[in-house]
CSV table of C-alpha atoms and ligand atoms in Angstrom, one decimal:
chain,number,residue,atom,x,y,z
X,1448,MET,CA,-4.7,-21.8,16.1
X,1449,THR,CA,-5.2,-21.7,12.7
X,1450,GLU,CA,-2.3,-23.1,9.9
X,1451,SER,CA,-1.1,-19.6,9.4
X,1452,GLU,CA,-0.1,-19.3,12.9
X,1453,PRO,CA,3.5,-20.2,12.8
X,1454,THR,CA,5.5,-20.9,16.7
X,1455,GLU,CA,8.7,-20.9,15.4
X,1456,GLY,CA,10.8,-18.1,13.0
X,1457,PRO,CA,11.6,-14.8,13.7
X,1458,GLY,CA,9.5,-12.7,15.0
X,1459,PHE,CA,7.4,-9.4,12.8
X,1460,ASP,CA,10.7,-7.4,14.3
X,1461,ALA,CA,13.3,-8.4,12.2
X,1462,PHE,CA,12.6,-7.2,9.0
X,1463,GLY,CA,12.8,-3.5,9.8
X,1464,LEU,CA,9.1,-2.8,10.0
X,1465,SER,CA,8.3,0.5,11.5
X,1466,GLU,CA,6.7,0.8,15.1
X,1467,THR,CA,3.1,1.7,13.7
X,1468,ILE,CA,3.1,-1.7,12.1
X,1469,LEU,CA,4.4,-3.8,14.8
X,1470,LYS,CA,2.1,-2.4,17.0
X,1471,THR,CA,-1.3,-2.6,14.8
X,1472,LEU,CA,0.3,-6.4,14.3
X,1473,GLY,CA,0.6,-6.9,17.9
X,1474,ALA,CA,-3.1,-5.6,18.0
X,1475,LEU,CA,-3.8,-7.8,15.5
X,1476,GLY,CA,-2.6,-11.0,18.3
X,1477,PHE,CA,-0.3,-12.0,15.0
X,1478,GLU,CA,2.7,-13.1,17.3
X,1479,ARG,CA,5.0,-14.3,13.9
X,1480,PRO,CA,5.1,-14.1,10.3
X,1481,THR,CA,3.8,-17.3,8.1
X,1482,PRO,CA,6.4,-19.2,6.1
X,1483,ILE,CA,4.9,-16.7,3.2
X,1484,GLN,CA,5.5,-13.9,5.0
X,1485,ALA,CA,8.8,-14.6,6.9
X,1486,ALA,CA,9.9,-15.3,2.5
X,1487,ALA,CA,8.1,-12.4,1.0
X,1488,PHE,CA,8.8,-8.9,2.9
X,1489,THR,CA,12.7,-8.7,2.6
X,1490,PRO,CA,12.6,-9.0,-1.5
X,1491,ILE,CA,9.4,-6.3,-1.8
X,1492,LEU,CA,10.2,-3.9,0.6
X,1493,GLU,CA,13.7,-4.2,-1.1
X,1494,GLY,CA,11.8,-3.6,-3.5
X,1495,ARG,CA,11.9,-6.1,-5.7
X,1496,ASP,CA,9.4,-8.6,-8.0
X,1497,VAL,CA,8.3,-12.0,-6.4
X,1498,ILE,CA,6.1,-14.7,-7.2
X,1499,GLY,CA,4.4,-16.7,-4.3
X,1500,GLN,CA,2.8,-20.1,-4.6
X,1501,ALA,CA,-0.1,-19.5,-2.2
X,1502,ARG,CA,-2.9,-20.5,-1.1
X,1503,THR,CA,-5.8,-19.1,1.0
X,1504,GLY,CA,-5.4,-19.8,5.0
X,1505,SER,CA,-0.8,-19.5,4.1
X,1506,GLY,CA,-1.5,-15.3,5.4
X,1507,LYS,CA,-0.4,-14.3,1.7
X,1508,THR,CA,-2.8,-11.3,2.0
X,1509,ALA,CA,-0.7,-10.1,4.7
X,1510,ALA,CA,2.5,-11.2,2.4
X,1511,PHE,CA,2.5,-8.8,0.1
X,1512,GLY,CA,0.0,-6.0,2.4
X,1513,LEU,CA,2.3,-5.0,5.5
X,1514,PRO,CA,4.8,-4.1,2.7
X,1515,ILE,CA,2.5,-2.0,0.4
X,1516,VAL,CA,0.9,-0.6,3.7
X,1517,GLU,CA,4.4,-0.2,5.2
X,1518,ARG,CA,6.1,1.8,2.3
X,1519,LEU,CA,2.9,3.9,1.9
X,1520,ILE,CA,2.7,5.5,5.1
X,1521,GLY,CA,3.4,8.9,4.8
X,1522,ALA,CA,3.0,8.9,0.7
X,1523,ASP,CA,0.5,11.9,-1.0
X,1524,LYS,CA,-2.7,11.3,-2.1
X,1525,HIS,CA,-1.9,9.7,-5.5
X,1526,VAL,CA,-3.2,6.0,-6.0
X,1527,ARG,CA,-0.3,4.3,-5.7
X,1528,ALA,CA,-0.7,0.4,-5.6
X,1529,LEU,CA,-3.4,-1.8,-7.7
X,1530,ILE,CA,-4.3,-5.3,-6.4
X,1531,MET,CA,-6.1,-7.5,-8.6
X,1532,CYS,CA,-8.8,-9.8,-7.8
X,1533,PRO,CA,-10.9,-12.6,-9.4
X,1534,THR,CA,-13.8,-12.1,-7.3
X,1535,ARG,CA,-15.3,-9.2,-5.4
X,1536,GLU,CA,-15.8,-11.3,-2.5
X,1537,LEU,CA,-11.8,-11.7,-3.2
X,1538,ALA,CA,-11.6,-7.4,-3.3
X,1539,LEU,CA,-13.5,-7.6,-0.2
X,1540,GLN,CA,-11.8,-9.6,2.0
X,1541,ASN,CA,-8.6,-7.9,1.1
X,1542,THR,CA,-9.5,-4.8,1.5
X,1543,ASP,CA,-10.9,-5.6,4.7
X,1544,ALA,CA,-6.8,-7.0,5.4
X,1545,LEU,CA,-5.3,-3.9,4.1
X,1546,ARG,CA,-7.6,-1.4,6.2
X,1547,SER,CA,-6.7,-3.3,9.6
X,1548,TYR,CA,-3.1,-3.3,8.5
X,1549,ALA,CA,-3.0,0.6,7.6
X,1550,LYS,CA,-4.7,1.8,10.8
X,1551,GLY,CA,-3.7,4.5,13.2
X,1552,THR,CA,-2.1,5.2,9.5
X,1553,LYS,CA,-3.1,7.9,6.4
X,1554,VAL,CA,-3.1,5.2,3.9
X,1555,ARG,CA,-6.5,4.9,2.5
X,1556,ILE,CA,-8.0,2.0,0.3
X,1557,ALA,CA,-10.8,1.8,-2.6
X,1558,THR,CA,-12.9,-1.1,-3.9
X,1559,VAL,CA,-14.0,-1.4,-6.9
X,1560,TYR,CA,-16.2,-4.4,-8.5
X,1561,GLY,CA,-18.8,-5.5,-10.9
X,1562,GLY,CA,-22.3,-5.8,-10.3
X,1563,ALA,CA,-22.1,-3.0,-8.4
X,1564,PRO,CA,-23.8,1.1,-9.0
X,1565,TYR,CA,-20.1,3.3,-10.2
X,1566,PRO,CA,-21.1,6.5,-8.0
X,1567,PRO,CA,-19.3,5.1,-4.3
X,1568,GLN,CA,-16.6,4.0,-6.4
X,1569,VAL,CA,-16.0,6.6,-8.6
X,1570,LYS,CA,-16.3,9.1,-5.2
X,1571,ALA,CA,-14.5,7.0,-3.6
X,1572,LEU,CA,-11.3,6.6,-5.6
X,1573,LYS,CA,-11.1,9.8,-6.5
X,1574,GLY,CA,-11.3,10.8,-2.8
X,1575,GLY,CA,-7.3,10.5,-2.2
X,1576,VAL,CA,-6.6,6.5,-1.8
X,1577,SER,CA,-3.6,5.4,-2.7
X,1578,ILE,CA,-4.9,1.5,-2.2
X,1579,VAL,CA,-6.8,0.3,-5.0
X,1580,VAL,CA,-8.2,-3.7,-5.0
X,1581,GLY,CA,-10.3,-4.5,-7.7
X,1582,THR,CA,-11.8,-7.5,-9.9
X,1583,PRO,CA,-10.4,-6.5,-13.5
X,1584,GLY,CA,-13.3,-5.7,-15.8
X,1585,ARG,CA,-14.2,-2.7,-13.0
X,1586,LEU,CA,-10.8,-1.9,-13.5
X,1587,ILE,CA,-10.9,-1.3,-16.5
X,1588,ASP,CA,-13.9,0.4,-16.6
X,1589,HIS,CA,-13.0,3.4,-14.0
X,1590,LEU,CA,-9.5,3.1,-16.2
X,1591,GLU,CA,-11.3,3.9,-19.4
X,1592,ARG,CA,-13.5,6.6,-18.0
X,1593,GLY,CA,-10.6,8.0,-16.5
X,1594,ASN,CA,-11.9,7.5,-12.5
X,1595,PHE,CA,-8.4,7.6,-11.8
X,1596,ASP,CA,-4.7,8.3,-12.6
X,1597,ALA,CA,-2.7,4.7,-12.9
X,1598,SER,CA,0.4,6.7,-13.6
X,1599,HIS,CA,1.8,7.2,-10.1
X,1600,ILE,CA,1.1,3.3,-9.8
X,1601,GLU,CA,4.6,1.9,-8.2
X,1602,PHE,CA,2.7,-1.4,-6.7
X,1603,MET,CA,0.6,-4.3,-8.4
X,1604,VAL,CA,-0.2,-7.2,-7.4
X,1605,LEU,CA,-2.2,-10.1,-8.9
X,1606,ASP,CA,-4.1,-12.3,-6.5
X,1607,GLU,CA,-5.2,-15.7,-7.7
X,1608,ALA,CA,-3.8,-15.4,-10.6
X,1609,ASP,CA,-5.3,-19.1,-11.7
X,1610,GLU,CA,-8.6,-18.2,-10.1
X,1611,MET,CA,-7.8,-14.9,-12.8
X,1612,LEU,CA,-7.0,-16.7,-16.1
X,1613,ARG,CA,-9.7,-20.4,-14.9
X,1614,MET,CA,-12.4,-17.4,-14.4
X,1615,GLY,CA,-11.1,-16.2,-18.5
X,1616,PHE,CA,-9.7,-12.8,-17.0
X,1617,GLN,CA,-6.2,-13.1,-18.9
X,1618,GLU,CA,-7.4,-10.5,-21.8
X,1619,GLU,CA,-8.4,-7.6,-19.2
X,1620,VAL,CA,-5.3,-8.8,-16.7
X,1621,GLU,CA,-2.9,-8.2,-19.5
X,1622,ARG,CA,-4.4,-5.0,-20.6
X,1623,ILE,CA,-4.4,-3.0,-17.1
X,1624,LEU,CA,0.0,-4.9,-16.6
X,1625,SER,CA,0.7,-3.2,-19.9
X,1626,ALA,CA,-1.4,-0.1,-18.8
X,1627,LEU,CA,0.3,0.2,-16.0
X,1628,PRO,CA,4.1,2.4,-15.6
X,1629,GLU,CA,6.6,0.3,-16.5
X,1630,THR,CA,9.1,1.2,-13.5
X,1631,ARG,CA,6.3,-0.3,-11.1
X,1632,GLN,CA,7.1,-3.0,-8.6
X,1633,SER,CA,5.2,-6.9,-8.8
X,1634,ALA,CA,3.8,-9.4,-6.7
X,1635,LEU,CA,2.1,-12.3,-8.2
X,1636,PHE,CA,0.5,-14.9,-5.6
X,1637,SER,CA,-1.0,-18.3,-7.2
X,1638,ALA,CA,-1.7,-21.8,-5.5
X,1639,THR,CA,-0.8,-22.9,-8.7
X,1640,MET,CA,1.4,-22.6,-10.8
X,1641,PRO,CA,0.5,-23.7,-14.7
X,1642,LYS,CA,2.3,-23.0,-17.2
X,1643,ARG,CA,0.2,-19.8,-18.8
X,1644,ILE,CA,0.8,-18.5,-15.8
X,1645,ARG,CA,4.5,-18.9,-15.3
X,1646,LYS,CA,4.3,-17.4,-18.8
X,1647,ILE,CA,2.4,-13.7,-17.8
X,1648,ALA,CA,5.1,-14.0,-14.7
X,1649,LYS,CA,7.8,-14.2,-17.4
X,1650,ARG,CA,6.1,-11.5,-20.1
X,1651,TYR,CA,5.1,-8.9,-17.0
X,1652,LEU,CA,7.8,-9.3,-14.2
X,1653,LYS,CA,11.6,-7.8,-14.1
X,1654,ASP,CA,14.0,-11.0,-12.4
X,1655,PRO,CA,11.3,-12.0,-10.0
X,1656,VAL,CA,12.0,-13.7,-6.7
X,1657,LEU,CA,10.4,-17.0,-6.4
X,1658,LEU,CA,8.9,-17.0,-2.5
X,1659,GLN,CA,10.2,-20.8,-1.9
X,1660,VAL,CA,7.7,-22.2,0.9
X,1661,GLU,CA,8.1,-24.7,3.3
X,1662,SER,CA,5.2,-27.2,1.3
X,1663,SER,CA,5.2,-29.5,4.4
X,1664,ALA,CA,3.8,-26.5,6.8
X,1665,LEU,CA,1.2,-25.9,4.8
X,1666,SER,CA,0.0,-29.2,3.8
X,1667,VAL,CA,-0.2,-30.5,7.1
X,1668,GLY,CA,-2.5,-27.8,7.9
X,1669,HIS,CA,-4.6,-28.1,4.4
X,1670,ILE,CA,-5.3,-31.7,6.2
X,1671,GLU,CA,-5.9,-31.3,9.7
X,1672,GLN,CA,-8.8,-28.7,8.8
X,1673,ARG,CA,-10.4,-31.1,6.8
X,1674,SER,CA,-10.2,-33.6,9.7
U,3065,AMP,P1,-4.9,-15.2,4.2
U,3065,AMP,O1,-4.3,-16.4,3.7
U,3065,AMP,O2,-4.5,-13.7,3.7
U,3065,AMP,O3,-6.0,-15.1,3.8
U,3065,AMP,O4,-4.8,-15.2,5.6
U,3065,AMP,C1,-5.8,-16.2,6.2
U,3065,AMP,C2,-6.0,-15.7,7.8
U,3065,AMP,O5,-4.7,-15.7,8.9
U,3065,AMP,C3,-6.2,-14.1,7.9
U,3065,AMP,O6,-7.8,-15.0,9.4
U,3065,AMP,C4,-5.7,-13.2,9.0
U,3065,AMP,O7,-5.5,-12.7,9.2
U,3065,AMP,C5,-4.4,-14.3,9.4
U,3065,AMP,N1,-3.4,-13.8,9.7
U,3065,AMP,C6,-2.7,-14.0,8.6
U,3065,AMP,N2,-1.2,-13.9,9.0
U,3065,AMP,C7,-1.3,-13.9,10.4
U,3065,AMP,C8,0.2,-14.0,11.2
U,3065,AMP,N3,1.2,-13.9,10.7
U,3065,AMP,N4,-0.1,-14.8,12.7
U,3065,AMP,C9,-1.7,-14.8,12.7
U,3065,AMP,N5,-2.6,-15.1,11.6
U,3065,AMP,C10,-2.3,-14.2,10.8
C-alpha cells in the first residue's frame, strides 16, 4: 500500500463519475479517492477553477485527470484540454496516467516536449486528440506553427507550478495562458505556494477553490517513505 491509498472516506461512486470511469478505476485497483482527489472532483466537475497544494505521490494526476477524461467522453475532435508540465518526464508520466484513465473511451492524448523531433508530435497533434500534455517551450513552438488550435481549449492544468518557475518557464507559461480562451477552466497544482505562484493564480484563475487537504496524511506518508 502506498501513501496515496486511503482506507477511509467516500468511495469513487460518491462523485457522479460515469460507469466507464468507475470500471477503469476498479481495474486499476484504486479503491478510494486520495484526499486531494476527494477535494478536487466536485469543484472540477462543477466547472470551478482550483488550486491544489499537492506533491507527486498524493494522487494529484487523477485528481485532475479523471474529471477531465470524464468531461471529454463523447466530445468532438478538438483539443479541449492542455496540461503544462515542467519536464519531459512528468509530461510522459502524466500521459501514461491519463491514457490509463481514458481506457475504453475515445479520448486521445498527445504529448509534446523539447529535444525530440517534431514530425511525430505534429502527426499526433493532428490525429484528433482531445488532450495535449507538454512542456512550455515546445507547446509554444507548436502553437506558433499552427500545429494545433488552442481556440477550443476548455481546461488548462498547470502541474508542478513551483518547478515550472524554478526552471525559468514563467514567461513561457504566461504566454501560453494568455493565448488560451478566457472562458477556460483552470487548475494549478504545486507542492509549495510561494508568492510568485499566488500571483500567477490571482492573475489567471477565476475565483479558484483552494483544495484543502489534510497535511498530516501526506506528511505521515512522506516520513514513512523515508524511513
Ligand atoms: P501521483 O501523485 O498522481 O503521481 O500518483 C501517485 C501514485 O498513486 C500513482 O502510481 C497512481 O497510480 C496512484 N494512485 C493515484 N490515486 C490512487 C488511488 N485513489 N488509489 C490507489 N492508488 C492511487
